[in-house]
mmCIF file of C-alpha atoms in Angstrom:
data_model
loop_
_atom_site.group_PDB
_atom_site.id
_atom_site.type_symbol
_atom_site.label_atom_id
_atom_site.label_comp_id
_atom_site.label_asym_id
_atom_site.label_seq_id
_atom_site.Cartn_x
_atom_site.Cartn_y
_atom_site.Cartn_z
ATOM 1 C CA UNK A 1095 27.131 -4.308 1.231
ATOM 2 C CA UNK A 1096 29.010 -1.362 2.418
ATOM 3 C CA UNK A 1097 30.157 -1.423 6.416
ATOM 4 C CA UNK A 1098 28.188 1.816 7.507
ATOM 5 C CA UNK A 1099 25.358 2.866 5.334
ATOM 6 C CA UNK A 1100 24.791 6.754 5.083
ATOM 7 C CA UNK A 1101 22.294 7.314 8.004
ATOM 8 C CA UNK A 1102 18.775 7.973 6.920
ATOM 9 C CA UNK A 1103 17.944 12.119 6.593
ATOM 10 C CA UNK A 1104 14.799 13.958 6.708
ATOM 11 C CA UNK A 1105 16.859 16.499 4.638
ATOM 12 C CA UNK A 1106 18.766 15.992 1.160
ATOM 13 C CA UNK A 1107 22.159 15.079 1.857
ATOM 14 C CA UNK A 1108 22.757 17.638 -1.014
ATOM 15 C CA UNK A 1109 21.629 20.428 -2.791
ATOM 16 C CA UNK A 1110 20.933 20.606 -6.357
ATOM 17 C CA UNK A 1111 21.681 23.703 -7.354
ATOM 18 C CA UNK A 1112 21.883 23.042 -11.131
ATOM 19 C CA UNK A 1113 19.114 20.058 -11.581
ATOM 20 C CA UNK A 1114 18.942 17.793 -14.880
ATOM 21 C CA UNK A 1115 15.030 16.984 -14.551
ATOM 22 C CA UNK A 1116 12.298 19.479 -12.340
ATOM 23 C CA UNK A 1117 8.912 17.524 -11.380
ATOM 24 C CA UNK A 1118 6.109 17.792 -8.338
ATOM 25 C CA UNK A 1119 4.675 14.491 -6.727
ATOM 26 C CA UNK A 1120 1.117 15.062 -5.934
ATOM 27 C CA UNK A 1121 -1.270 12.956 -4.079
ATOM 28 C CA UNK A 1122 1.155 10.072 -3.306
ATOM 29 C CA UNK A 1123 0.210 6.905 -1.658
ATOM 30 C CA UNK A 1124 2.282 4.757 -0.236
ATOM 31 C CA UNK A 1125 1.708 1.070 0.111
ATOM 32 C CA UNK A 1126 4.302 -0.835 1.287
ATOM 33 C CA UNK A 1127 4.580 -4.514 2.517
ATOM 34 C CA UNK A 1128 7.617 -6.539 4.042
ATOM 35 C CA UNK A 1129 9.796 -8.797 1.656
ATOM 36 C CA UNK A 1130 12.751 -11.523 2.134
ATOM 37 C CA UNK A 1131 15.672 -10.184 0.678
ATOM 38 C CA UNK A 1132 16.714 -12.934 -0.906
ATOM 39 C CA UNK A 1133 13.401 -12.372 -3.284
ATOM 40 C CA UNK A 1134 14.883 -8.842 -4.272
ATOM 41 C CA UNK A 1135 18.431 -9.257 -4.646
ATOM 42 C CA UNK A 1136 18.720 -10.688 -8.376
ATOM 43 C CA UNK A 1137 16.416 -7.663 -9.394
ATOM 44 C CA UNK A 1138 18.108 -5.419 -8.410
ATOM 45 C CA UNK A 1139 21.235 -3.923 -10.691
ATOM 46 C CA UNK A 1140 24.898 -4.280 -10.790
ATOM 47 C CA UNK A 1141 26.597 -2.538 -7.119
ATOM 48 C CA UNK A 1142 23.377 -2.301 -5.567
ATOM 49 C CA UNK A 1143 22.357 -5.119 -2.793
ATOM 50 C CA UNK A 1144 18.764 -4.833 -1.083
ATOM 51 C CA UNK A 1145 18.636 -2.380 1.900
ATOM 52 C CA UNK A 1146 17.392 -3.528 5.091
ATOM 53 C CA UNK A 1147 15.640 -2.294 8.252
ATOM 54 C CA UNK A 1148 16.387 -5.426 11.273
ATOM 55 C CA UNK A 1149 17.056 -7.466 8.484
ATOM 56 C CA UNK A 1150 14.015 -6.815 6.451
ATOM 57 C CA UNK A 1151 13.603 -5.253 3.150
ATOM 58 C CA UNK A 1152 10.138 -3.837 1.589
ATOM 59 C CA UNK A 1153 8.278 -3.289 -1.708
ATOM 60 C CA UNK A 1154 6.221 -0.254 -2.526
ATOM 61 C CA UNK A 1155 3.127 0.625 -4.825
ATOM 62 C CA UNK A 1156 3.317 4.492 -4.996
ATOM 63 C CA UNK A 1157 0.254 6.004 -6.705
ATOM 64 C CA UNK A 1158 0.551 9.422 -7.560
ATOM 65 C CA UNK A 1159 -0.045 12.703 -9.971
ATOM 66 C CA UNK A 1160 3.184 13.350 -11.716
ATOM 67 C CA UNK A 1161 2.968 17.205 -12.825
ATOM 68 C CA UNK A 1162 4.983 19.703 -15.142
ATOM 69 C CA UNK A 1163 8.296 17.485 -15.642
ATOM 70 C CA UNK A 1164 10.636 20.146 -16.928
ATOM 71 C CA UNK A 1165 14.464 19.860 -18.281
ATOM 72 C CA UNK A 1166 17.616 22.159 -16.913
ATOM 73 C CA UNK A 1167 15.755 25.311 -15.488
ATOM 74 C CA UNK A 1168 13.215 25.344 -18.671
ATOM 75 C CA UNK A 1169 9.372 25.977 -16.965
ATOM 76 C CA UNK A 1170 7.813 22.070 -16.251
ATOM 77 C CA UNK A 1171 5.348 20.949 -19.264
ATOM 78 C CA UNK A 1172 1.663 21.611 -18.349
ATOM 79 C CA UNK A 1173 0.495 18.611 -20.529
ATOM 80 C CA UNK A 1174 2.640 15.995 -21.456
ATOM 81 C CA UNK A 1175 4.543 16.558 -18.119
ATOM 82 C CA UNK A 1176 1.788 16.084 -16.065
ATOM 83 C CA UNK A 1177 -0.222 12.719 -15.764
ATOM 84 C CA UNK A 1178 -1.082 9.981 -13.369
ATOM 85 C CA UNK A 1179 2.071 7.660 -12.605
ATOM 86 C CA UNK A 1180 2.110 4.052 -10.295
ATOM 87 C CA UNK A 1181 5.500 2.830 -9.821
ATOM 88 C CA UNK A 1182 6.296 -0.498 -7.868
ATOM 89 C CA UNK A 1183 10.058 -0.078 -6.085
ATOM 90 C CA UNK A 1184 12.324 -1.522 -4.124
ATOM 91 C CA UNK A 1185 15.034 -0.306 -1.382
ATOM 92 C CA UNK A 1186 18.261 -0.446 -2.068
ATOM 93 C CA UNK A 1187 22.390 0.587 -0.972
ATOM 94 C CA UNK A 1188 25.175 0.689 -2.945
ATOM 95 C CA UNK A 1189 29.009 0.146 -1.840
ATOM 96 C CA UNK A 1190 29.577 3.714 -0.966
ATOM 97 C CA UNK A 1191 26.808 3.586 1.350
ATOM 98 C CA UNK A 1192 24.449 5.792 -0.617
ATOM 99 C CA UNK A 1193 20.401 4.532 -0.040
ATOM 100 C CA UNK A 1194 18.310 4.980 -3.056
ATOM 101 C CA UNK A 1195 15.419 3.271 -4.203
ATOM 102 C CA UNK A 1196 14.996 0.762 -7.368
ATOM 103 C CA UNK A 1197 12.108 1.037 -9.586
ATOM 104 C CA UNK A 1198 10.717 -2.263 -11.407
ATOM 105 C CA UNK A 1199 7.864 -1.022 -13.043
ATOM 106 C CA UNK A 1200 6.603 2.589 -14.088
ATOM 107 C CA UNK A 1201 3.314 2.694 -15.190
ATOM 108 C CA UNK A 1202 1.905 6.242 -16.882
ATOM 109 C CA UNK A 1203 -0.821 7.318 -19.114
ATOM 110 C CA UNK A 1204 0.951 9.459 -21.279
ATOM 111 C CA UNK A 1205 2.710 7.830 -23.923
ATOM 112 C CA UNK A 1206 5.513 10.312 -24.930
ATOM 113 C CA UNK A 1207 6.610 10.050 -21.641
ATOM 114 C CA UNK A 1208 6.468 6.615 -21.763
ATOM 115 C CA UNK A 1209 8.626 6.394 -25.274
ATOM 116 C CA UNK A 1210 11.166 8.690 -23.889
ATOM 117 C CA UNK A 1211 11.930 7.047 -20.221
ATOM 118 C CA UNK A 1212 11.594 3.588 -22.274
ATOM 119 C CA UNK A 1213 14.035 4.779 -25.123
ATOM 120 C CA UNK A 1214 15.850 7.447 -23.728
ATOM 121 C CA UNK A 1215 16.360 6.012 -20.372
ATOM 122 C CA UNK A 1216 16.108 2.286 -19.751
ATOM 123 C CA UNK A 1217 13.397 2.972 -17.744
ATOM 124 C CA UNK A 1218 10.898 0.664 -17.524
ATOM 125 C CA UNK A 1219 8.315 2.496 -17.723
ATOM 126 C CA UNK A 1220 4.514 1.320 -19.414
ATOM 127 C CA UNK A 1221 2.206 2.819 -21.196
ATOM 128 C CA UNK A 1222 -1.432 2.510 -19.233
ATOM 129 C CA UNK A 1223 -5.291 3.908 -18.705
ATOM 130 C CA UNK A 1224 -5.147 5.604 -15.718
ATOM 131 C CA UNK A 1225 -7.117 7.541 -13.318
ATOM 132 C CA UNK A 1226 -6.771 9.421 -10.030
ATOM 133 C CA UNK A 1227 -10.154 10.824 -8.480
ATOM 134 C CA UNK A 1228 -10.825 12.286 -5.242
ATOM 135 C CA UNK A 1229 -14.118 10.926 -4.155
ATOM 136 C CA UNK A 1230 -13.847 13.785 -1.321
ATOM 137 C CA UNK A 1231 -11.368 15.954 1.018
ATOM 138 C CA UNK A 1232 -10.119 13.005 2.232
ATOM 139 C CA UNK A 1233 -10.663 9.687 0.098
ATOM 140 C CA UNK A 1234 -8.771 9.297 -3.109
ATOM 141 C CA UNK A 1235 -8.638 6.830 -5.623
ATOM 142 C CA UNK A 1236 -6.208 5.439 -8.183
ATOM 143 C CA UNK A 1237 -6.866 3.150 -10.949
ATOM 144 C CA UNK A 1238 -4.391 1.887 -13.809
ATOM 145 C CA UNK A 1239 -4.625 -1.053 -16.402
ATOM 146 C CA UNK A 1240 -1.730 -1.551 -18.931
ATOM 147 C CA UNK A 1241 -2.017 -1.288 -22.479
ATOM 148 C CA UNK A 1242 1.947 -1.759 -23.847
ATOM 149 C CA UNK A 1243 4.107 -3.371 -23.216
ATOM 150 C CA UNK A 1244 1.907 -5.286 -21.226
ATOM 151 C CA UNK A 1245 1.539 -7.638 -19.632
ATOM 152 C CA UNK A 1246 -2.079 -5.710 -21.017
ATOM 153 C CA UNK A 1247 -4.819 -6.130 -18.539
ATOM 154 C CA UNK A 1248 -2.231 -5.522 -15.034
ATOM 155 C CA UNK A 1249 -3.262 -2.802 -12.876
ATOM 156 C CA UNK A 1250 -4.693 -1.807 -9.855
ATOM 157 C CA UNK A 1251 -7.337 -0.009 -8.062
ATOM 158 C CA UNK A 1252 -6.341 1.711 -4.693
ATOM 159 C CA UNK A 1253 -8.549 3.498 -2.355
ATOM 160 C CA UNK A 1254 -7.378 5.529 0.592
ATOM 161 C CA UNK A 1255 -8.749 7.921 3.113
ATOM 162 C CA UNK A 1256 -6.255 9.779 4.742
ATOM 163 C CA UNK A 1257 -6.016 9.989 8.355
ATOM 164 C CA UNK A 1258 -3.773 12.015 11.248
ATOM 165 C CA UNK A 1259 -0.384 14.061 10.535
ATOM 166 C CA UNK A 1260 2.443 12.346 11.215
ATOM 167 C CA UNK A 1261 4.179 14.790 13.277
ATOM 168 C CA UNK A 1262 7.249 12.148 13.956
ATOM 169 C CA UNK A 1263 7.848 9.558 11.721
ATOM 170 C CA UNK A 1264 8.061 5.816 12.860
ATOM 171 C CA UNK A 1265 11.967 4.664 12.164
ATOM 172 C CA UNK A 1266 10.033 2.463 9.380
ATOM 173 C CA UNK A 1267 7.857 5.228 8.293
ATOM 174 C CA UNK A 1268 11.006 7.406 7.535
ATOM 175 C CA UNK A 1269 13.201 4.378 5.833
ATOM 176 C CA UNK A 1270 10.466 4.240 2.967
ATOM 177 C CA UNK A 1271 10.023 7.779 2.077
ATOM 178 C CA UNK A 1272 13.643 9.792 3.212
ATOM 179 C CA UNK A 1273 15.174 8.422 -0.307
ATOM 180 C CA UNK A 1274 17.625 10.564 -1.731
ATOM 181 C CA UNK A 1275 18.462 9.015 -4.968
ATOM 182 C CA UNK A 1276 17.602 5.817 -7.497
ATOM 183 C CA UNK A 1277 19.708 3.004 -8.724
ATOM 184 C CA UNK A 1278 19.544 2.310 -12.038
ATOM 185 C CA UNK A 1279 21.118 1.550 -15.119
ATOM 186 C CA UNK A 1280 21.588 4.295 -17.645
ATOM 187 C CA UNK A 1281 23.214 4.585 -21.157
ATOM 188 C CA UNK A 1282 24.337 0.616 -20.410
ATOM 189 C CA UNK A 1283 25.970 1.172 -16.986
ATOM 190 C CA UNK A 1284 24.951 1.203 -13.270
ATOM 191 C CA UNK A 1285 24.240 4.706 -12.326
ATOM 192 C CA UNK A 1286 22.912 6.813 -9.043
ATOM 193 C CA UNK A 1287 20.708 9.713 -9.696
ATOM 194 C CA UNK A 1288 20.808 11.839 -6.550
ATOM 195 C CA UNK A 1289 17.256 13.726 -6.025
ATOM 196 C CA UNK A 1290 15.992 16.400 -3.501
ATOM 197 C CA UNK A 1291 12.963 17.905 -2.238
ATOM 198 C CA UNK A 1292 11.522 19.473 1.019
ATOM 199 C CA UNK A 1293 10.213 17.212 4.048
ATOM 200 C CA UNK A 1294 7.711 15.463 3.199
ATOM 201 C CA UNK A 1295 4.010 16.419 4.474
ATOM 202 C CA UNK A 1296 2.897 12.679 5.582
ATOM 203 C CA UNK A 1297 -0.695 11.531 6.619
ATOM 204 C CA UNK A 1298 -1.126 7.786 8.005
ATOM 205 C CA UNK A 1299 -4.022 6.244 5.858
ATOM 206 C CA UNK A 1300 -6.375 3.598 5.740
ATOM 207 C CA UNK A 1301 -6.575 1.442 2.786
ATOM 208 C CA UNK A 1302 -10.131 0.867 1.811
ATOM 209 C CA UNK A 1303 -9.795 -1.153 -1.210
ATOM 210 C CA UNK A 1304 -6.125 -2.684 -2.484
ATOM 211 C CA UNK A 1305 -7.019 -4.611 -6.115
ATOM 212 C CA UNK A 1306 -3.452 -5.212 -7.646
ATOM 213 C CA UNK A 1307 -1.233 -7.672 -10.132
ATOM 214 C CA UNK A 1308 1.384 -4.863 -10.497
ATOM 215 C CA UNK A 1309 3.954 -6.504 -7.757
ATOM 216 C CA UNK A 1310 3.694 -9.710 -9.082
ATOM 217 C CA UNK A 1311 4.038 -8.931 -12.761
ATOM 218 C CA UNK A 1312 7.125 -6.936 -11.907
ATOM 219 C CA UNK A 1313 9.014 -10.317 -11.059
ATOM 220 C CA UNK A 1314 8.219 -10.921 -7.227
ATOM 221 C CA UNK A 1315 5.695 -12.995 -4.975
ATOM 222 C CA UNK A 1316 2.165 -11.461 -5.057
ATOM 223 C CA UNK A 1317 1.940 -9.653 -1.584
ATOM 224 C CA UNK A 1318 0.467 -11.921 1.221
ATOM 225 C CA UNK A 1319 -1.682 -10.343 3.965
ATOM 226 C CA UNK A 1320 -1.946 -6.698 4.929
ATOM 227 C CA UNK A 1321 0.492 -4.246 3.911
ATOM 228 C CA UNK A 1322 2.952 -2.825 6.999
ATOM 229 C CA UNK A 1323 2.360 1.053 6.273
ATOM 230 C CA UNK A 1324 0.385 2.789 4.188
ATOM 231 C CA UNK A 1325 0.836 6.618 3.723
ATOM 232 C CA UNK A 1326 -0.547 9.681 2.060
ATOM 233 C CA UNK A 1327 1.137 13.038 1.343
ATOM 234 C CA UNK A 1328 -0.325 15.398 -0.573
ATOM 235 C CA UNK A 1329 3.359 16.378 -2.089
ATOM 236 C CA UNK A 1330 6.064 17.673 -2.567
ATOM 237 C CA UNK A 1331 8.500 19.260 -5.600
ATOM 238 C CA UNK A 1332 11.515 17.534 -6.406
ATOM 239 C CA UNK A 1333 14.450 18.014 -8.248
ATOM 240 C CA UNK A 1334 17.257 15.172 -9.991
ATOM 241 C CA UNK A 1335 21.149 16.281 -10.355
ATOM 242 C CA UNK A 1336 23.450 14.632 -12.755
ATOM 243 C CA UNK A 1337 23.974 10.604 -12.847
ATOM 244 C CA UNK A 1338 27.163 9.573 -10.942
ATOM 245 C CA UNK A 1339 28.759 6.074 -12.117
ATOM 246 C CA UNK A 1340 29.570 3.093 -9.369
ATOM 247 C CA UNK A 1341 33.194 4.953 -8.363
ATOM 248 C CA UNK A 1342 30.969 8.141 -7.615
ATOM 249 C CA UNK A 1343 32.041 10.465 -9.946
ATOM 250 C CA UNK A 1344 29.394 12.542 -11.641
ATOM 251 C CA UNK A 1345 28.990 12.592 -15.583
ATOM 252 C CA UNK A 1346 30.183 15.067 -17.430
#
């Protein structure tokens, strides 16, 4: 655990001025509920340790639209680069302070996608049946259920309605979604992927209906009781530089 974690930004630390991978987020929930971090630690990988907020870590379920994932500067893919994405994640530091986030499951409904963060990437990313559906200007719902690699039949169904701007978010409110970059392995070794995007636009939400096996399939407890936060944002795009390796550097 570093001494003095880099301080959590509204803003990018950095710019990318030359990005590897171009996406938008649309309709994003956020679910998140409280977690020991003792429950996270072994899943999370090499030179990363669990980040903490008065000595409490979290798990999210993000539901979202992922649309037009591009390469380099190349225009974002209307079709295979946009579809329906749930990911469940963890918080996380590394020893040069840098606060990312650590994803456990991916779950999409397109499966070139899928193949490519799978085989490409070490992502783990699933192939599933998914749906998001605005039921009007305020309610949404997601729904997902796994196909391969399984296990089949996980998934969830999420209902929100979205609520009041958050014109200052809580010091909690801003830990979960001011993330700047991911943890991960990549090509065999630990790697940061730095990411940046405008503020985001946040609503606070209500959760109408929370059906979900996605946490607990992804190697932790099944959550118990209401979740601590639960946000909406309609989006935001977003941009991911080059990898850098444990010591910082960047790849060629």
């Amino acid at each position: 655990m570093p001494s003095t974690p880099q301080p959590v930004t509204p803003d990018p630390p950095d710019a990318i001025a030359r990005p590897l991978l171009t996406q938008s987020w649309l309709d994003l929930t956020f679910v998140h509920w409280a977690v020991d971090p003792a429950d996270v630690a072994g899943l999370l990988p090499p030179g990363a340790v669990p980040d903490t907020l008065d000595g409490v870590t979290y798990v999210g379920l993000v539901a979202f639209r992922m649309h037009r994932v591009g390469w380099l500067r190349l225009p974002g893919v209307p079709y295979l680069g946009s579809f329906p994405e749930t990911n469940v994640r963890l918080y996380s530091v590394d020893d040069h302070g840098r606060r990312g986030v650590v994803f456990l499951s991916l779950d999409a409904s397109r499966l070139i996608p899928v193949l490519v963060g799978r085989l490409g990437f070490g992502m783990p990313y699933v192939w599933s049946r998914m749906r998001v559906r605005h039921d009007d200007d305020r309610t949404v719902t997601y729904t997902a259920s796994r196909r391969l690699p399984g296990p089949r039949g996980a998934g969830t169904r999420l209902t929100v309605r979205r609520g009041e701007a958050v014109d200052g978010p809580t010091e909690l409110e801003h830990f979960l979604t001011a993330r700047w970059g991911m943890h991960g392995v990549f090509f065999g070794r630990p790697m940061y992927l730095p990411n940046a995007h405008p503020r985001w636009p946040l609503y606070r939400a209500e959760l109408l209906e929370c059906q979900e096996d996605l946490v607990a399939a992804a190697g932790l407890p099944a959550p118990a009781g209401e979740p601590v936060s639960v946000l909406y944002s309609p989006g935001v795009p977003a941009r991911f530089g080059r990898p850098a390796r444990p010591a910082g550097i960047p790849t060629p």
